[in-house]
Short mmCIF file of C-alpha atoms in Angstrom, two decimals:
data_model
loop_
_atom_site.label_atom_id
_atom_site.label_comp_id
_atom_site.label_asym_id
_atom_site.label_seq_id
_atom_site.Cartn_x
_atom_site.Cartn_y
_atom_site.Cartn_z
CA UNK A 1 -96.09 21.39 -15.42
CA UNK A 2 -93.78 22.30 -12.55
CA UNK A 3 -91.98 24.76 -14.37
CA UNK A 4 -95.12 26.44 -16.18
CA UNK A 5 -96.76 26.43 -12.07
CA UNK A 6 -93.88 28.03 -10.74
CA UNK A 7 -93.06 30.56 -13.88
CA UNK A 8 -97.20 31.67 -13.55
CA UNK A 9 -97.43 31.61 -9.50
CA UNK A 10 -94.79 34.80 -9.97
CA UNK A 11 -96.71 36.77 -12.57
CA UNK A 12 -99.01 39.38 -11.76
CA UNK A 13 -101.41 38.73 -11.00
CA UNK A 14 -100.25 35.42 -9.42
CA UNK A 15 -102.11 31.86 -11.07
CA UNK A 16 -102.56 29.22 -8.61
CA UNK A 17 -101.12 26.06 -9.07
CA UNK A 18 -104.21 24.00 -9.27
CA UNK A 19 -105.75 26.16 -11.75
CA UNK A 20 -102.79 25.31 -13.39
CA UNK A 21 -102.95 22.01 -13.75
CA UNK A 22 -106.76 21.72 -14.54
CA UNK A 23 -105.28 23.76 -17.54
CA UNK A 24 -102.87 21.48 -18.75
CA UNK A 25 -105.22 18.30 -18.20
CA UNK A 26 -103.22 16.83 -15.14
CA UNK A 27 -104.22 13.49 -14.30
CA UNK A 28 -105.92 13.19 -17.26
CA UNK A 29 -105.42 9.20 -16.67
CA UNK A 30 -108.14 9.19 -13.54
CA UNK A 31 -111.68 8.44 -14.50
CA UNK A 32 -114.49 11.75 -14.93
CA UNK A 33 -117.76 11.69 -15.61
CA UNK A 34 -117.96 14.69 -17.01
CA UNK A 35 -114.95 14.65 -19.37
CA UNK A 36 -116.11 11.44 -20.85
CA UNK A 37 -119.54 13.24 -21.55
CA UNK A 38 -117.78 16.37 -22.75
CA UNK A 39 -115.85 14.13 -25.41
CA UNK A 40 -118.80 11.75 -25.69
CA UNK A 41 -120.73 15.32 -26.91
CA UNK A 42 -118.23 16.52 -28.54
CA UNK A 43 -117.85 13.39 -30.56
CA UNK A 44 -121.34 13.35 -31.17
CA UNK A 45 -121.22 17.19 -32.64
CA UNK A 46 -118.49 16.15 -35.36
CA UNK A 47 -120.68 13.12 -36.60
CA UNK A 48 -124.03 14.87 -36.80
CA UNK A 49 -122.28 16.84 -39.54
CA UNK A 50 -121.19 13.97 -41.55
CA UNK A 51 -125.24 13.17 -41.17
CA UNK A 52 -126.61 16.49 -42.18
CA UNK A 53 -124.55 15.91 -45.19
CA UNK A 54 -125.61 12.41 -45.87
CA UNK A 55 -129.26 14.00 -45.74
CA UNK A 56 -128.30 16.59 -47.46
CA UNK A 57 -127.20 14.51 -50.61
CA UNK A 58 -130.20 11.84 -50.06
CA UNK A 59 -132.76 14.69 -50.34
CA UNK A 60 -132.13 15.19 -54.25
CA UNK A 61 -131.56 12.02 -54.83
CA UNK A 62 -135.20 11.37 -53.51
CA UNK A 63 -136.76 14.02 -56.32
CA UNK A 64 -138.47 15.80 -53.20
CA UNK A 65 -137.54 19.01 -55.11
CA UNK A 66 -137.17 18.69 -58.53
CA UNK A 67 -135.54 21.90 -59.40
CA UNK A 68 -132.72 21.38 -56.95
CA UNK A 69 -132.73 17.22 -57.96
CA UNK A 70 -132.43 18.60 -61.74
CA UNK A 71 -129.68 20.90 -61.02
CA UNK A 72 -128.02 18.12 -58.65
CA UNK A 73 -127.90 15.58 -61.58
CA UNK A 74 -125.96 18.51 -63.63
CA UNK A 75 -123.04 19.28 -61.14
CA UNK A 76 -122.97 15.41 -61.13
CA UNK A 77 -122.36 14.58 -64.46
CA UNK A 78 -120.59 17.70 -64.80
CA UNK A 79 -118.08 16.41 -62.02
CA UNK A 80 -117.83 13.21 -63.88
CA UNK A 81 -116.51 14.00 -67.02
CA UNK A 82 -114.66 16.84 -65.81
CA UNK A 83 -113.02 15.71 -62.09
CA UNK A 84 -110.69 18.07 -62.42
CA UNK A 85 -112.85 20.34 -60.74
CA UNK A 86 -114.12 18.35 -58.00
CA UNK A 87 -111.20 19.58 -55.30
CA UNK A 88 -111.59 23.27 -56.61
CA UNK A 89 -115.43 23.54 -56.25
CA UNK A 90 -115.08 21.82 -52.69
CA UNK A 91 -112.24 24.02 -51.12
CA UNK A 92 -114.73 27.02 -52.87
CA UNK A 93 -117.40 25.62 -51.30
CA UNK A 94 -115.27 25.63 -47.77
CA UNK A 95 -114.21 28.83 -48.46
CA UNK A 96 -117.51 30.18 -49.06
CA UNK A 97 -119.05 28.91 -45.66
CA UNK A 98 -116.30 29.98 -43.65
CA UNK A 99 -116.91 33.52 -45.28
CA UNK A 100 -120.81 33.30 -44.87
CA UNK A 101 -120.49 32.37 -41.05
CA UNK A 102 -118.15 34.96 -40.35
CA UNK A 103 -120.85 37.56 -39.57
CA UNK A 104 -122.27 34.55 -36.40
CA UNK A 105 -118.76 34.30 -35.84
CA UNK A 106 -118.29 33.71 -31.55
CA UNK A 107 -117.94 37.04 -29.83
CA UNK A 108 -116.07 35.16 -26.65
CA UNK A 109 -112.96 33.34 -26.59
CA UNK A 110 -113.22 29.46 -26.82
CA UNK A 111 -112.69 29.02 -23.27
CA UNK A 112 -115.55 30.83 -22.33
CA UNK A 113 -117.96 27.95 -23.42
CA UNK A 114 -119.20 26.18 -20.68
CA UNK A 115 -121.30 23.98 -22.27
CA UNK A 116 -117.87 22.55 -24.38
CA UNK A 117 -116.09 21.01 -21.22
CA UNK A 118 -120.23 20.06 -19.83
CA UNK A 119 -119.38 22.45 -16.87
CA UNK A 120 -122.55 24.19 -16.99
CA UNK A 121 -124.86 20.47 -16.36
CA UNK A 122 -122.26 18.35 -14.71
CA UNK A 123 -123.78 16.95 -10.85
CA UNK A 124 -122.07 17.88 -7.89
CA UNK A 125 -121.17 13.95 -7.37
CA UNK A 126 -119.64 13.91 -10.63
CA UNK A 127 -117.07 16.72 -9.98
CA UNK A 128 -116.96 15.80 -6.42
CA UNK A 129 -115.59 12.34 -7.89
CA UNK A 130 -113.56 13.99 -10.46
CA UNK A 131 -111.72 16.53 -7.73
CA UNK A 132 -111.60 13.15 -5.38
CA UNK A 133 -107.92 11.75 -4.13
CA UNK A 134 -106.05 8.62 -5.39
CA UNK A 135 -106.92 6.59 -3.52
CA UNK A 136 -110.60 7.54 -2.95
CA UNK A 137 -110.90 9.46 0.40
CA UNK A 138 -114.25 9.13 0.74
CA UNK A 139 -116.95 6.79 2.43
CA UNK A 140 -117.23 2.74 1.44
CA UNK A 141 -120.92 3.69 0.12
CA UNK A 142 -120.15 6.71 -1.95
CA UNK A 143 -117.28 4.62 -3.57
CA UNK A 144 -119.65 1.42 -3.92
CA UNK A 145 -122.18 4.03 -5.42
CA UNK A 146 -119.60 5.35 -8.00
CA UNK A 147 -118.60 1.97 -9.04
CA UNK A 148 -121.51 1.17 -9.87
CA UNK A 149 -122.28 4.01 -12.14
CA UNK A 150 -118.92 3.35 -13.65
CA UNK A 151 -119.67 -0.30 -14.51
CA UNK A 152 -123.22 0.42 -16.14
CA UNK A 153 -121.06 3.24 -18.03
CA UNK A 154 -118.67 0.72 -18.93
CA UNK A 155 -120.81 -1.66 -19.89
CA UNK A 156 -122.62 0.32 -22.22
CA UNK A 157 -118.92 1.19 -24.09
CA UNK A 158 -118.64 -2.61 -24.02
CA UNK A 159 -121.25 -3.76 -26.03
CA UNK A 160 -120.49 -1.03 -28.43
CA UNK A 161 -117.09 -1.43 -28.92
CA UNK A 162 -118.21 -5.85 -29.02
CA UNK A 163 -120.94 -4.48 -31.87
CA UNK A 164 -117.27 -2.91 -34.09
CA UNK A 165 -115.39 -5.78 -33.37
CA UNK A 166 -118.10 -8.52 -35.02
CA UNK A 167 -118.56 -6.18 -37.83
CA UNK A 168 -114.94 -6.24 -38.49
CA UNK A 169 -114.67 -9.94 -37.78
CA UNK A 170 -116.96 -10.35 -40.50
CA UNK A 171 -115.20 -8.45 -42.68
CA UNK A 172 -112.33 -10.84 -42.29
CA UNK A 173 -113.92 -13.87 -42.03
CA UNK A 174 -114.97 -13.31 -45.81
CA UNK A 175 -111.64 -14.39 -46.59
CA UNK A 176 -110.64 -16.83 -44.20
CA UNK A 177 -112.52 -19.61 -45.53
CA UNK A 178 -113.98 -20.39 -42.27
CA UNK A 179 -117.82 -19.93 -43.95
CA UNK A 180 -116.63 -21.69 -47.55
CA UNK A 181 -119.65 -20.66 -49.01
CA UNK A 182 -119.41 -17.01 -48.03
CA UNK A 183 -115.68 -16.53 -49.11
CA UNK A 184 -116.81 -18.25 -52.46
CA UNK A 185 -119.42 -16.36 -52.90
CA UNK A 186 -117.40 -13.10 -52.31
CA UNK A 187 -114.32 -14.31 -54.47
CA UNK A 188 -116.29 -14.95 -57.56
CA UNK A 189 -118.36 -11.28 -57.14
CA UNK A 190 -114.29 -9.90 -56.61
CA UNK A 191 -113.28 -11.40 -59.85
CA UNK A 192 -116.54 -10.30 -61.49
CA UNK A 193 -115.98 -6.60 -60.26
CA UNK A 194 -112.71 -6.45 -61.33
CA UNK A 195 -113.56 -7.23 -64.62
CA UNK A 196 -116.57 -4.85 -64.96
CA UNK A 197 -114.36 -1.91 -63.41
CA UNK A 198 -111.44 -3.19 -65.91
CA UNK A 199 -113.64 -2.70 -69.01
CA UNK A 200 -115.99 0.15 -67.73
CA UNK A 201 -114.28 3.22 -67.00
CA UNK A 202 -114.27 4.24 -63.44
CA UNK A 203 -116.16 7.68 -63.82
CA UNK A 204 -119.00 5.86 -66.21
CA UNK A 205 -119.35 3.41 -62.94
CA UNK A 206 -120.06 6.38 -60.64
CA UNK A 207 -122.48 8.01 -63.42
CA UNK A 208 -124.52 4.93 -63.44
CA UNK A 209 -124.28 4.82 -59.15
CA UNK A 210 -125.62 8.44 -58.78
CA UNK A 211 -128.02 8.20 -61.79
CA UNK A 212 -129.90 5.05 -59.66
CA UNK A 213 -132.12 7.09 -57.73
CA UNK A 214 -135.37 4.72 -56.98
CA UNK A 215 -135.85 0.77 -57.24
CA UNK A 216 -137.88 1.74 -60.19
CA UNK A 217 -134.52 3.04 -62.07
CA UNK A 218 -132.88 -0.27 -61.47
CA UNK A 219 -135.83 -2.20 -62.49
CA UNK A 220 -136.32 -0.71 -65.56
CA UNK A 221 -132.18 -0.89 -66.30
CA UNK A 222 -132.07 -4.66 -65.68
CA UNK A 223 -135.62 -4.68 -68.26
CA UNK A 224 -133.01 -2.65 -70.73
CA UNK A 225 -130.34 -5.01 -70.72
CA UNK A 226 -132.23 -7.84 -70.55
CA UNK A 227 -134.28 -6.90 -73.66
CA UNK A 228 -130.70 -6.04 -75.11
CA UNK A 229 -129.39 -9.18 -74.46
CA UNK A 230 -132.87 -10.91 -75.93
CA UNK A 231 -132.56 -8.77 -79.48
CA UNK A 232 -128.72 -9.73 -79.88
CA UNK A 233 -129.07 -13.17 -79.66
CA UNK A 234 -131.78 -13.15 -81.81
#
């Protein structure tokens, strides 16, 4: 960072040093309010994408439209028996949308979006805390007042970071044997599932997931096999 400083302080025209390191994150370490809600947004913007296409797949699943629920069902089966071209269609897909979006395509560079680093919302405390010494510098009550907006923030991260870790405690506590009844339960449905995906083939197994579109489907599969079941042992 020194080096970069000093090699930028003598260009024309001159860069100051603390623009400088705001650039190259220094004292990224300290605690900010508004970088943790940048990356909190941020964050936020990459997973409402994986949910538009969760909803995007639900909706013809759900026969809302049945033209597009018809044609849905084809690809599908069409990707089963041929998954060969499952990585084609989707980097042809890719390619497609990058293509379509090139005419909204961002007329300023990247670093002219304020709303990216939360500049253009962040409170004056906020960046007066962020631009603050190490040690604090200022008052016993602004500090007191910052700690405890940092503790209800942290709090918050708590229980959700608590919420993953008893999911994934749960996870492995289905083979621990510390619930016997759960870890028997789950070994026997293991054994049964690795028989059914030993003598079903894999791609069959995903043909019958997709095709299972309402409780009705399911109830009237289990009525199919158990009326198959009744004829062939009679």
């Amino acid at each position: 960072m020194n080096v970069v400083a000093s090699r930028l302080g003598r260009a024309e025209p001159p860069l100051g040093r603390d623009v400088v390191e705001y650039m190259l994150d220094h004292d990224s370490h300290m605690w900010s309010m508004r970088k943790s809600k940048a990356n909190f947004f941020r964050l936020t913007n990459i997973l409402a994408w994986f949910v538009a296409m969760s909803r995007f797949l639900e909706s013809p699943r759900n026969w809302h439209k049945p033209v597009h629920s018809a044609l849905f069902m084809i690809v599908f089966v069409i990707f089963v028996l041929v998954p060969e071209l499952i990585m084609p269609c989707v980097l042809l897909a890719m390619a497609s949308v990058g293509l379509w979006r090139y005419r909204s395509r961002p007329r300023h560079p990247p670093h002219m979006d304020t709303r990216l680093s939360y500049a253009d919302a962040v409170h004056p405390d906020e960046l007066d805390e962020e631009f603050d010494s190490f040690p604090s510098s200022r008052s016993a009550e602004i500090v007191r007042i910052r700690y405890n907006r940092l503790r209800s923030v942290a709090g918050r991260i708590q229980s959700v970071v608590g919420d993953m870790a008893t999911q994934g405690e749960r996870f492995q506590a289905l083979l621990s044997w510390r619930d016997p009844r759960a870890t028997f339960l789950f070994v026997m449905i293991c054994f049964i599932a690795t028989c059914g995906f030993y003598l079903v083939p894999f791609k069959w197994v995903v043909a019958l997931i997709g095709s299972l579109n309402s409780v009705f489907t399911v109830v009237l599969l289990c009525v199919c096999v158990k009326t198959f079941f009744f004829f062939w042992g009679s």
